[in-house]
Amino acid sequence: MDLCFKAVWTLCGGAPDDETEKIKKANKKIDSMISKSKGALRKEQKILLLGAGECGKSTFIKQMRIILKGGFPEETYDYYLRVVHKNLHQAGASLARAMKTLSISYHNQGISESETDTLIETFDEDMEPCLLDKATLWLIKRLWADGGVQQCYDRRREYNLLDSAKYFLDKISEIEKPDFRVEHEDILRTRVKTTGVFEEVFNVDRINLKIIDVGGQRKCRRRWIHSFEGVTSVIFLASLSEYDMFLEEDANKNRTEESLQIFKTIIDYPWFKNSSLILFLNKKDLFEEKVPKSYIGDYFPDYDGAPGDVEYAVRFMSELYQCCYMESSAINDERALFLHLTCATDTDNIRRVFENVKSTVLQKNINELNLG
């Protein structure tokens, strides 16, 4: 309650005793309402998730539902099954399109161009998820078993492919069964592009954590500003594994460079001057898998680590973001940067990281609000 006018009775001889008592009670009630309103605000922490598209923000929210709420409502499982099918369709269409772009031939001569063209043409990222028919599932299954498609998959950094493509394609024989039921692991791997602003409240140690997830694509970022007010903590997610990949919106823009630019902009925003800053270097599992195969120095000339040296590679990527932080004009407020390596699809990892964040950053904020 921003403004509140107390009832005041001012007459030249004073108010009658019964009226004075009424006024006192009214004022006491108003004071109580103000106190409760301030207390409610102090007991809420607003955490903003930011980062470029496909960095893992929505997956982090799903992990919070598993860790803090025990999972997902029963009625959402049918929806996530449809999303799994949509992700299979997306993966199959992306591979079929890349086969053409990269001029790779199918080893299986039974795979026809008309079939793959139909698979590509019938996929629309904006369409509502739905279950695939048996013929489409069979085609995707044949594609994934093809040697040429496997060669195409090995070159996936050259085109856009879901991180979870292999996970779902490897499971297609299970997924196509009529009695297949999605589990937490499947839900965590599903991908639905976030195009709006989504909020979810979690109760942690008598404190309401309002976590806000916003779309990371360029066209969505103009909406971020509407979520900036009253933020106690910013969690910025950056994908480690995208150092050799380019934006879907701009084929000439390296994804890691884009992420670094966004990170620097976020640090300098005046809205976050008093907000805790937490950096999640995410997708460490994919990064560890990729480093021995794709040399970072081919994309970042300053890199001088040995090929396959994952530990040095992690340190290099960490320093890129830390340098952005140190170069910012906003570090004079003594705001610390809390950095964590994460794998958003690994529940145990996110549980440990969240416990660390809760015991340091969030507890600091609670103490500052005199709630500790």
Coordinates of N, CA, C and O in Angstrom, one line a residue, residues 1-8 22-38:
M1 N 0.9 -1.2 0.0 CA 0.0 0.0 0.0 C 0.9 1.2 0.0 O 1.6 1.5 1.0
D2 N 0.9 2.0 -1.1 CA 1.8 3.1 -1.3 C 1.3 4.3 -0.5 O 2.1 5.0 0.2
L3 N 0.0 4.6 -0.5 CA -0.5 5.8 0.1 C -1.7 5.4 1.0 O -2.5 4.6 0.6
C4 N -1.8 5.9 2.2 CA -2.9 5.6 3.0 C -3.2 6.9 3.9 O -2.3 7.4 4.5
F5 N -4.4 7.3 3.9 CA -4.8 8.5 4.6 C -5.5 8.1 5.9 O -6.5 7.4 5.8
K6 N -4.9 8.5 7.0 CA -5.6 8.1 8.3 C -6.8 9.0 8.5 O -6.8 10.2 8.2
A7 N -7.8 8.4 9.2 CA -9.0 9.2 9.5 C -8.7 10.1 10.7 O -8.2 9.6 11.7
V8 N -8.9 11.4 10.5 CA -8.6 12.3 11.6 C -9.9 13.2 11.8 O -10.5 13.6 10.9
K22 N -13.4 5.2 18.0 CA -13.6 4.7 16.7 C -12.4 5.1 15.8 O -11.9 4.3 15.0
I23 N -12.0 6.4 15.9 CA -10.9 6.9 15.1 C -9.6 6.2 15.5 O -8.8 5.7 14.6
K24 N -9.3 5.9 16.8 CA -8.1 5.2 17.2 C -8.1 3.8 16.6 O -7.1 3.3 16.1
K25 N -9.3 3.1 16.6 CA -9.4 1.8 16.1 C -9.1 1.7 14.6 O -8.5 0.8 14.1
A26 N -9.7 2.7 13.9 CA -9.5 2.8 12.5 C -8.1 3.0 12.1 O -7.5 2.4 11.2
N27 N -7.4 3.9 12.9 CA -6.0 4.2 12.6 C -5.1 3.0 12.9 O -4.2 2.7 12.2
K28 N -5.5 2.3 14.0 CA -4.7 1.1 14.3 C -4.9 0.0 13.3 O -3.9 -0.7 12.9
K29 N -6.1 -0.1 12.7 CA -6.3 -1.1 11.7 C -5.5 -0.7 10.4 O -4.9 -1.6 9.7
I30 N -5.5 0.5 10.1 CA -4.7 1.0 8.9 C -3.3 0.8 9.1 O -2.6 0.3 8.2
D31 N -2.7 1.1 10.3 CA -1.3 0.8 10.6 C -1.0 -0.7 10.4 O 0.1 -1.0 9.9
S32 N -1.9 -1.5 10.9 CA -1.7 -3.0 10.8 C -1.7 -3.4 9.3 O -0.9 -4.2 8.9
M33 N -2.6 -2.8 8.5 CA -2.6 -3.1 7.1 C -1.3 -2.7 6.4 O -0.8 -3.5 5.5
I34 N -0.8 -1.5 6.7 CA 0.5 -1.1 6.2 C 1.6 -2.0 6.5 O 2.4 -2.4 5.7
S35 N 1.6 -2.4 7.8 CA 2.7 -3.3 8.3 C 2.7 -4.6 7.6 O 3.7 -5.1 7.2
K36 N 1.5 -5.2 7.4 CA 1.3 -6.5 6.8 C 1.7 -6.4 5.3 O 2.3 -7.3 4.7
S37 N 1.3 -5.2 4.7 CA 1.7 -5.0 3.3 C 3.2 -5.0 3.1 O 3.7 -5.6 2.2
K38 N 3.9 -4.2 4.0 CA 5.3 -4.1 3.9 C 6.0 -5.5 4.2 O 6.9 -5.9 3.5

